[in-house]
Amino acid sequence: GAGVSQTPSNKVTEKGKYVELRCDPISGHTALYWYRQSLGQGPEFLIYFQGTGAADDSGLPNDRFFAVRPEGSVSTLKIQRTERGDSAVYLCASSLEPNNEQFFGPGTRLTVL
Amino acid sequence: AQSVTQPDIHITVSEGASLELRCNYSYGATPYLFWYVQSPGQGLQLLLKYFSGDTLVQGIKGFEAEFKRSQSSFNLRKPSVHWSDAAEYFCAVGSSNDYKLSFGAGTTVTVRA
């Protein structure tokens, strides 16, 4: 079956702009996670959804970052007033249930000029 | 708070030689431990995981890892490396109480002919 997909694969934007990154989890997976991977680092947790609700958003760096999952499937990570420090690969993962194996998408590489 | 240390940033190994990647974790409760591999431009692929039971875990692509509670380690091994094993390897820790994963900074493996 299809794995986790993320669009776009690459996004280049200018400082101060708004961006949206999309994640399509594996069908039937109730748990969805966003991570951010900076160059030379491991992924860092941003936010976790169980169903439609954000069960834990403690990893979001500030209030410019927001994520939604309105129908319990596709999720969108939204970044307002982008800064150069937001440049990273944003990874999405899903799992059948919480604490199960997480399946990762290929990521969206965000570059803020 | 949980954390993961991968002491080796970069390892070079000859094709056909054995490989061992080190991982040390810090976590108060019983950890769930994972090894992921990331090839350039690819998402994270799970190699193996440890939740409980036998401390020697077999994974895909001929990899294995051993959980040693006394040393807080979960080292990854492969007896004979193939050129296709060149990639970045990440160790991660989670738990039954904590759905989010904490990753190490990764170890880059180069395979020479």
PDB file of C-alpha atoms in Angstrom:
ATOM      1  CA  GLY A   1       0.000   0.000   0.000  1.00  0.00           C
ATOM      2  CA  ALA A   2       0.935   3.638  -0.223  1.00  0.00           C
ATOM      3  CA  GLY A   3       3.239   5.064   2.376  1.00  0.00           C
ATOM      4  CA  VAL A   4       3.234   8.499   3.952  1.00  0.00           C
ATOM      5  CA  SER A   5       3.396  11.206   1.321  1.00  0.00           C
ATOM      6  CA  GLN A   6       4.368  14.842   1.723  1.00  0.00           C
ATOM      7  CA  THR A   7       3.981  17.782  -0.595  1.00  0.00           C
ATOM      8  CA  PRO A   8       5.747  19.737  -1.816  1.00  0.00           C
ATOM      9  CA  SER A   9       9.055  17.908  -1.747  1.00  0.00           C
ATOM     10  CA  ASN A  10      10.866  21.242  -1.878  1.00  0.00           C
ATOM     11  CA  LYS A  11       9.702  24.710  -0.985  1.00  0.00           C
ATOM     12  CA  VAL A  12      11.712  27.882  -1.383  1.00  0.00           C
ATOM     13  CA  THR A  13      10.246  31.032   0.082  1.00  0.00           C
ATOM     14  CA  GLU A  14      11.283  34.480   1.153  1.00  0.00           C
ATOM     15  CA  LYS A  15      11.648  35.671   4.691  1.00  0.00           C
ATOM     16  CA  GLY A  16       8.351  36.876   6.049  1.00  0.00           C
ATOM     17  CA  LYS A  17       6.153  34.749   3.778  1.00  0.00           C
ATOM     18  CA  TYR A  18       3.566  32.184   4.811  1.00  0.00           C
ATOM     19  CA  VAL A  19       3.956  28.501   3.885  1.00  0.00           C
ATOM     20  CA  GLU A  20       1.874  25.366   4.169  1.00  0.00           C
ATOM     21  CA  LEU A  21       3.284  21.862   4.153  1.00  0.00           C
ATOM     22  CA  ARG A  22       0.999  18.897   3.589  1.00  0.00           C
ATOM     23  CA  CYS A  23       1.129  15.347   4.894  1.00  0.00           C
ATOM     24  CA  ASP A  24      -0.960  12.373   3.737  1.00  0.00           C
ATOM     25  CA  PRO A  25      -0.607   9.576   6.288  1.00  0.00           C
ATOM     26  CA  ILE A  26      -1.053   5.899   5.663  1.00  0.00           C
ATOM     27  CA  SER A  27      -4.743   5.100   5.377  1.00  0.00           C
ATOM     28  CA  GLY A  28      -6.214   4.034   8.689  1.00  0.00           C
ATOM     29  CA  HIS A  29      -3.408   5.407  10.823  1.00  0.00           C
ATOM     30  CA  THR A  30      -4.904   7.390  13.668  1.00  0.00           C
ATOM     31  CA  ALA A  31      -1.702   8.933  14.985  1.00  0.00           C
ATOM     32  CA  LEU A  32       0.216  11.568  13.035  1.00  0.00           C
ATOM     33  CA  TYR A  33       3.457  13.305  13.963  1.00  0.00           C
ATOM     34  CA  TRP A  34       5.468  16.210  12.619  1.00  0.00           C
ATOM     35  CA  TYR A  35       9.225  16.450  13.132  1.00  0.00           C
ATOM     36  CA  ARG A  36      11.812  18.944  11.979  1.00  0.00           C
ATOM     37  CA  GLN A  37      15.297  17.931  10.909  1.00  0.00           C
ATOM     38  CA  SER A  38      17.956  20.607  10.687  1.00  0.00           C
ATOM     39  CA  LEU A  39      21.169  20.019   8.807  1.00  0.00           C
ATOM     40  CA  GLY A  40      23.412  17.549  10.582  1.00  0.00           C
ATOM     41  CA  GLN A  41      20.849  16.795  13.264  1.00  0.00           C
ATOM     42  CA  GLY A  42      18.344  14.109  14.045  1.00  0.00           C
ATOM     43  CA  PRO A  43      14.631  14.821  13.723  1.00  0.00           C
ATOM     44  CA  GLU A  44      13.060  16.844  16.524  1.00  0.00           C
ATOM     45  CA  PHE A  45       9.453  16.415  17.556  1.00  0.00           C
ATOM     46  CA  LEU A  46       7.034  19.240  16.774  1.00  0.00           C
ATOM     47  CA  ILE A  47       3.459  18.048  17.230  1.00  0.00           C
ATOM     48  CA  TYR A  48       1.375  14.908  17.582  1.00  0.00           C
ATOM     49  CA  PHE A  49      -2.233  14.324  16.513  1.00  0.00           C
ATOM     50  CA  GLN A  50      -4.500  11.573  17.705  1.00  0.00           C
ATOM     51  CA  GLY A  51      -7.441  11.716  15.334  1.00  0.00           C
ATOM     52  CA  THR A  52      -8.369  15.308  14.645  1.00  0.00           C
ATOM     53  CA  GLY A  53      -6.994  16.844  17.799  1.00  0.00           C
ATOM     54  CA  ALA A  54      -3.476  17.979  18.582  1.00  0.00           C
ATOM     55  CA  ALA A  55      -2.695  15.847  21.618  1.00  0.00           C
ATOM     56  CA  ASP A  56       0.739  17.373  22.126  1.00  0.00           C
ATOM     57  CA  ASP A  57       2.091  20.514  20.479  1.00  0.00           C
ATOM     58  CA  SER A  58       4.897  21.038  22.973  1.00  0.00           C
ATOM     59  CA  GLY A  59       7.568  20.835  20.275  1.00  0.00           C
ATOM     60  CA  LEU A  60       6.326  23.762  18.201  1.00  0.00           C
ATOM     61  CA  PRO A  61       9.054  26.401  18.526  1.00  0.00           C
ATOM     62  CA  ASN A  62       6.767  29.436  18.733  1.00  0.00           C
ATOM     63  CA  ASP A  63       3.336  30.728  17.779  1.00  0.00           C
ATOM     64  CA  ARG A  64       4.314  31.207  14.138  1.00  0.00           C
ATOM     65  CA  PHE A  65       3.924  27.447  13.767  1.00  0.00           C
ATOM     66  CA  PHE A  66       0.517  25.824  13.644  1.00  0.00           C
ATOM     67  CA  ALA A  67      -0.815  22.499  12.399  1.00  0.00           C
ATOM     68  CA  VAL A  68      -4.253  21.099  11.672  1.00  0.00           C
ATOM     69  CA  ARG A  69      -5.794  17.758  10.873  1.00  0.00           C
ATOM     70  CA  PRO A  70      -9.467  18.605  10.373  1.00  0.00           C
ATOM     71  CA  GLU A  71     -10.774  15.230   9.232  1.00  0.00           C
ATOM     72  CA  GLY A  72      -8.362  12.984  11.051  1.00  0.00           C
ATOM     73  CA  SER A  73      -6.377  12.123   7.957  1.00  0.00           C
ATOM     74  CA  VAL A  74      -4.425  14.756   6.005  1.00  0.00           C
ATOM     75  CA  SER A  75      -2.486  17.257   8.070  1.00  0.00           C
ATOM     76  CA  THR A  76      -1.131  20.679   7.182  1.00  0.00           C
ATOM     77  CA  LEU A  77       1.751  22.366   8.961  1.00  0.00           C
ATOM     78  CA  LYS A  78       1.509  26.141   8.654  1.00  0.00           C
ATOM     79  CA  ILE A  79       4.339  28.569   9.239  1.00  0.00           C
ATOM     80  CA  GLN A  80       3.679  32.312   9.356  1.00  0.00           C
ATOM     81  CA  ARG A  81       6.245  35.071   8.847  1.00  0.00           C
ATOM     82  CA  THR A  82       8.953  32.593   7.950  1.00  0.00           C
ATOM     83  CA  GLU A  83      12.500  33.208   9.145  1.00  0.00           C
ATOM     84  CA  ARG A  84      15.790  31.929   7.793  1.00  0.00           C
ATOM     85  CA  GLY A  85      16.130  29.749  10.881  1.00  0.00           C
ATOM     86  CA  ASP A  86      13.015  27.838   9.829  1.00  0.00           C
ATOM     87  CA  SER A  87      14.973  26.292   6.960  1.00  0.00           C
ATOM     88  CA  ALA A  88      15.001  22.537   7.528  1.00  0.00           C
ATOM     89  CA  VAL A  89      13.466  19.286   6.368  1.00  0.00           C
ATOM     90  CA  TYR A  90       9.996  18.830   7.820  1.00  0.00           C
ATOM     91  CA  LEU A  91       9.115  15.180   8.301  1.00  0.00           C
ATOM     92  CA  CYS A  92       5.710  13.676   8.817  1.00  0.00           C
ATOM     93  CA  ALA A  93       5.095  10.239  10.291  1.00  0.00           C
ATOM     94  CA  SER A  94       2.036   8.168  11.056  1.00  0.00           C
ATOM     95  CA  SER A  95       1.323   5.101  13.128  1.00  0.00           C
ATOM     96  CA  LEU A  96      -1.638   2.777  13.447  1.00  0.00           C
ATOM     97  CA  GLU A  97      -1.926   3.693  17.101  1.00  0.00           C
ATOM     98  CA  PRO A  98       0.137   5.790  19.488  1.00  0.00           C
ATOM     99  CA  ASN A  99       3.341   4.081  20.636  1.00  0.00           C
ATOM    100  CA  ASN A 100       3.386   1.856  17.579  1.00  0.00           C
ATOM    101  CA  GLU A 101       6.011   1.923  14.879  1.00  0.00           C
ATOM    102  CA  GLN A 102       6.096   5.292  13.115  1.00  0.00           C
ATOM    103  CA  PHE A 103       6.290   5.341   9.331  1.00  0.00           C
ATOM    104  CA  PHE A 104       7.968   8.417   7.911  1.00  0.00           C
ATOM    105  CA  GLY A 105       7.356  10.328   4.725  1.00  0.00           C
ATOM    106  CA  PRO A 106      10.170  11.615   2.491  1.00  0.00           C
ATOM    107  CA  GLY A 107       9.957  15.091   3.980  1.00  0.00           C
ATOM    108  CA  THR A 108       9.589  18.630   2.677  1.00  0.00           C
ATOM    109  CA  ARG A 109      12.783  20.608   2.389  1.00  0.00           C
ATOM    110  CA  LEU A 110      11.980  24.201   3.286  1.00  0.00           C
ATOM    111  CA  THR A 111      14.438  26.931   2.361  1.00  0.00           C
ATOM    112  CA  VAL A 112      13.815  30.456   3.570  1.00  0.00           C
ATOM    113  CA  LEU A 113      15.862  33.056   1.709  1.00  0.00           C
TER     114      LEU A 113
ATOM    115  CA  ALA B   1      13.565  13.900  29.725  1.00  0.00           C
ATOM    116  CA  GLN B   2      14.766  11.280  27.346  1.00  0.00           C
ATOM    117  CA  SER B   3      17.847  11.730  25.190  1.00  0.00           C
ATOM    118  CA  VAL B   4      19.968   9.750  22.783  1.00  0.00           C
ATOM    119  CA  THR B   5      23.684   9.977  22.111  1.00  0.00           C
ATOM    120  CA  GLN B   6      25.368   8.611  19.044  1.00  0.00           C
ATOM    121  CA  PRO B   7      29.063   9.111  19.768  1.00  0.00           C
ATOM    122  CA  ASP B   8      30.297   8.536  16.229  1.00  0.00           C
ATOM    123  CA  ILE B   9      29.480  11.252  13.717  1.00  0.00           C
ATOM    124  CA  HIS B  10      31.053   9.455  10.784  1.00  0.00           C
ATOM    125  CA  ILE B  11      32.284   5.902  10.221  1.00  0.00           C
ATOM    126  CA  THR B  12      34.082   4.566   7.179  1.00  0.00           C
ATOM    127  CA  VAL B  13      34.083   0.825   6.611  1.00  0.00           C
ATOM    128  CA  SER B  14      35.280  -1.427   3.820  1.00  0.00           C
ATOM    129  CA  GLU B  15      32.744  -3.433   1.872  1.00  0.00           C
ATOM    130  CA  GLY B  16      32.457  -6.879   3.419  1.00  0.00           C
ATOM    131  CA  ALA B  17      33.731  -5.741   6.793  1.00  0.00           C
ATOM    132  CA  SER B  18      31.644  -5.683   9.934  1.00  0.00           C
ATOM    133  CA  LEU B  19      29.915  -2.563  11.201  1.00  0.00           C
ATOM    134  CA  GLU B  20      28.912  -1.463  14.674  1.00  0.00           C
ATOM    135  CA  LEU B  21      27.135   1.801  15.433  1.00  0.00           C
ATOM    136  CA  ARG B  22      26.873   2.952  19.012  1.00  0.00           C
ATOM    137  CA  CYS B  23      23.806   4.346  20.718  1.00  0.00           C
ATOM    138  CA  ASN B  24      23.393   5.373  24.339  1.00  0.00           C
ATOM    139  CA  TYR B  25      20.128   6.582  25.745  1.00  0.00           C
ATOM    140  CA  SER B  26      18.933   8.304  28.862  1.00  0.00           C
ATOM    141  CA  TYR B  27      15.450   7.482  30.026  1.00  0.00           C
ATOM    142  CA  GLY B  28      13.901   6.814  33.397  1.00  0.00           C
ATOM    143  CA  ALA B  29      11.410   4.148  32.459  1.00  0.00           C
ATOM    144  CA  THR B  30      11.621   1.139  30.197  1.00  0.00           C
ATOM    145  CA  PRO B  31      12.482   2.504  26.776  1.00  0.00           C
ATOM    146  CA  TYR B  32      11.269   1.608  23.353  1.00  0.00           C
ATOM    147  CA  LEU B  33      14.319   1.703  21.100  1.00  0.00           C
ATOM    148  CA  PHE B  34      14.583   2.072  17.359  1.00  0.00           C
ATOM    149  CA  TRP B  35      17.150   2.259  14.615  1.00  0.00           C
ATOM    150  CA  TYR B  36      16.255   4.112  11.421  1.00  0.00           C
ATOM    151  CA  VAL B  37      18.240   4.514   8.211  1.00  0.00           C
ATOM    152  CA  GLN B  38      18.042   7.530   5.937  1.00  0.00           C
ATOM    153  CA  SER B  39      19.464   7.488   2.443  1.00  0.00           C
ATOM    154  CA  PRO B  40      19.967  10.777   0.565  1.00  0.00           C
ATOM    155  CA  GLY B  41      16.637  12.229  -0.469  1.00  0.00           C
ATOM    156  CA  GLN B  42      14.748   9.418   1.224  1.00  0.00           C
ATOM    157  CA  GLY B  43      12.590   9.239   4.304  1.00  0.00           C
ATOM    158  CA  LEU B  44      13.512   7.397   7.434  1.00  0.00           C
ATOM    159  CA  GLN B  45      13.175   3.633   7.159  1.00  0.00           C
ATOM    160  CA  LEU B  46      12.862   1.503  10.264  1.00  0.00           C
ATOM    161  CA  LEU B  47      15.591  -1.122  10.538  1.00  0.00           C
ATOM    162  CA  LEU B  48      14.537  -2.669  13.826  1.00  0.00           C
ATOM    163  CA  LYS B  49      12.886  -1.966  17.145  1.00  0.00           C
ATOM    164  CA  TYR B  50      12.973  -3.158  20.719  1.00  0.00           C
ATOM    165  CA  PHE B  51       9.939  -2.995  22.989  1.00  0.00           C
ATOM    166  CA  SER B  52      10.503  -5.917  25.364  1.00  0.00           C
ATOM    167  CA  GLY B  53      11.611  -9.535  25.494  1.00  0.00           C
ATOM    168  CA  ASP B  54      14.712 -10.904  23.827  1.00  0.00           C
ATOM    169  CA  THR B  55      17.409  -8.267  24.057  1.00  0.00           C
ATOM    170  CA  LEU B  56      18.965  -9.263  20.731  1.00  0.00           C
ATOM    171  CA  VAL B  57      16.765  -7.935  17.979  1.00  0.00           C
ATOM    172  CA  GLN B  58      16.927  -8.887  14.327  1.00  0.00           C
ATOM    173  CA  GLY B  59      15.980  -6.363  11.691  1.00  0.00           C
ATOM    174  CA  ILE B  60      15.858  -5.903   7.973  1.00  0.00           C
ATOM    175  CA  LYS B  61      18.829  -5.863   5.610  1.00  0.00           C
ATOM    176  CA  GLY B  62      20.839  -8.154   7.873  1.00  0.00           C
ATOM    177  CA  PHE B  63      21.072  -5.727  10.791  1.00  0.00           C
ATOM    178  CA  GLU B  64      20.768  -6.635  14.447  1.00  0.00           C
ATOM    179  CA  ALA B  65      20.934  -4.695  17.701  1.00  0.00           C
ATOM    180  CA  GLU B  66      21.391  -5.606  21.318  1.00  0.00           C
ATOM    181  CA  PHE B  67      19.698  -3.864  24.226  1.00  0.00           C
ATOM    182  CA  LYS B  68      21.927  -3.663  27.288  1.00  0.00           C
ATOM    183  CA  ARG B  69      20.050  -2.094  30.154  1.00  0.00           C
ATOM    184  CA  SER B  70      23.099  -1.974  32.435  1.00  0.00           C
ATOM    185  CA  GLN B  71      24.964   0.118  29.871  1.00  0.00           C
ATOM    186  CA  SER B  72      21.948   2.072  28.588  1.00  0.00           C
ATOM    187  CA  SER B  73      22.995   1.055  25.122  1.00  0.00           C
ATOM    188  CA  PHE B  74      21.372  -0.221  21.954  1.00  0.00           C
ATOM    189  CA  ASN B  75      24.199  -0.767  19.472  1.00  0.00           C
ATOM    190  CA  LEU B  76      23.527  -1.692  15.868  1.00  0.00           C
ATOM    191  CA  ARG B  77      25.597  -4.310  14.066  1.00  0.00           C
ATOM    192  CA  LYS B  78      25.961  -5.895  10.684  1.00  0.00           C
ATOM    193  CA  PRO B  79      28.442  -8.718  10.031  1.00  0.00           C
ATOM    194  CA  SER B  80      29.224  -7.835   6.415  1.00  0.00           C
ATOM    195  CA  VAL B  81      28.551  -4.425   4.948  1.00  0.00           C
ATOM    196  CA  HIS B  82      27.389  -3.870   1.372  1.00  0.00           C
ATOM    197  CA  TRP B  83      27.968  -0.692  -0.619  1.00  0.00           C
ATOM    198  CA  SER B  84      24.229  -0.017  -0.458  1.00  0.00           C
ATOM    199  CA  ASP B  85      24.489   0.350   3.326  1.00  0.00           C
ATOM    200  CA  ALA B  86      26.092   3.760   2.892  1.00  0.00           C
ATOM    201  CA  ALA B  87      23.592   6.100   4.538  1.00  0.00           C
ATOM    202  CA  GLU B  88      22.845   7.964   7.746  1.00  0.00           C
ATOM    203  CA  TYR B  89      21.698   5.962  10.731  1.00  0.00           C
ATOM    204  CA  PHE B  90      19.601   7.292  13.572  1.00  0.00           C
ATOM    205  CA  CYS B  91      18.923   5.771  16.948  1.00  0.00           C
ATOM    206  CA  ALA B  92      15.690   6.835  18.648  1.00  0.00           C
ATOM    207  CA  VAL B  93      13.997   6.292  21.991  1.00  0.00           C
ATOM    208  CA  GLY B  94      10.348   6.365  22.961  1.00  0.00           C
ATOM    209  CA  SER B  95       8.256   4.574  25.539  1.00  0.00           C
ATOM    210  CA  SER B  96       4.842   3.201  26.329  1.00  0.00           C
ATOM    211  CA  ASN B  97       4.069   6.520  28.035  1.00  0.00           C
ATOM    212  CA  ASP B  98       5.529   8.810  25.418  1.00  0.00           C
ATOM    213  CA  TYR B  99       4.515   8.543  21.784  1.00  0.00           C
ATOM    214  CA  LYS B 100       7.058  11.026  20.504  1.00  0.00           C
ATOM    215  CA  LEU B 101      10.500   9.813  19.574  1.00  0.00           C
ATOM    216  CA  SER B 102      13.759  11.427  20.585  1.00  0.00           C
ATOM    217  CA  PHE B 103      16.495  10.956  18.028  1.00  0.00           C
ATOM    218  CA  GLY B 104      20.251  11.001  18.194  1.00  0.00           C
ATOM    219  CA  ALA B 105      22.214  13.262  15.879  1.00  0.00           C
ATOM    220  CA  GLY B 106      22.957  10.376  13.542  1.00  0.00           C
ATOM    221  CA  THR B 107      25.994   8.492  12.276  1.00  0.00           C
ATOM    222  CA  THR B 108      26.988   8.748   8.631  1.00  0.00           C
ATOM    223  CA  VAL B 109      28.340   5.505   7.214  1.00  0.00           C
ATOM    224  CA  THR B 110      30.630   5.534   4.194  1.00  0.00           C
ATOM    225  CA  VAL B 111      31.435   2.229   2.500  1.00  0.00           C
ATOM    226  CA  ARG B 112      34.666   2.001   0.539  1.00  0.00           C
ATOM    227  CA  ALA B 113      35.283  -0.603  -2.125  1.00  0.00           C
TER     228      ALA B 113
END
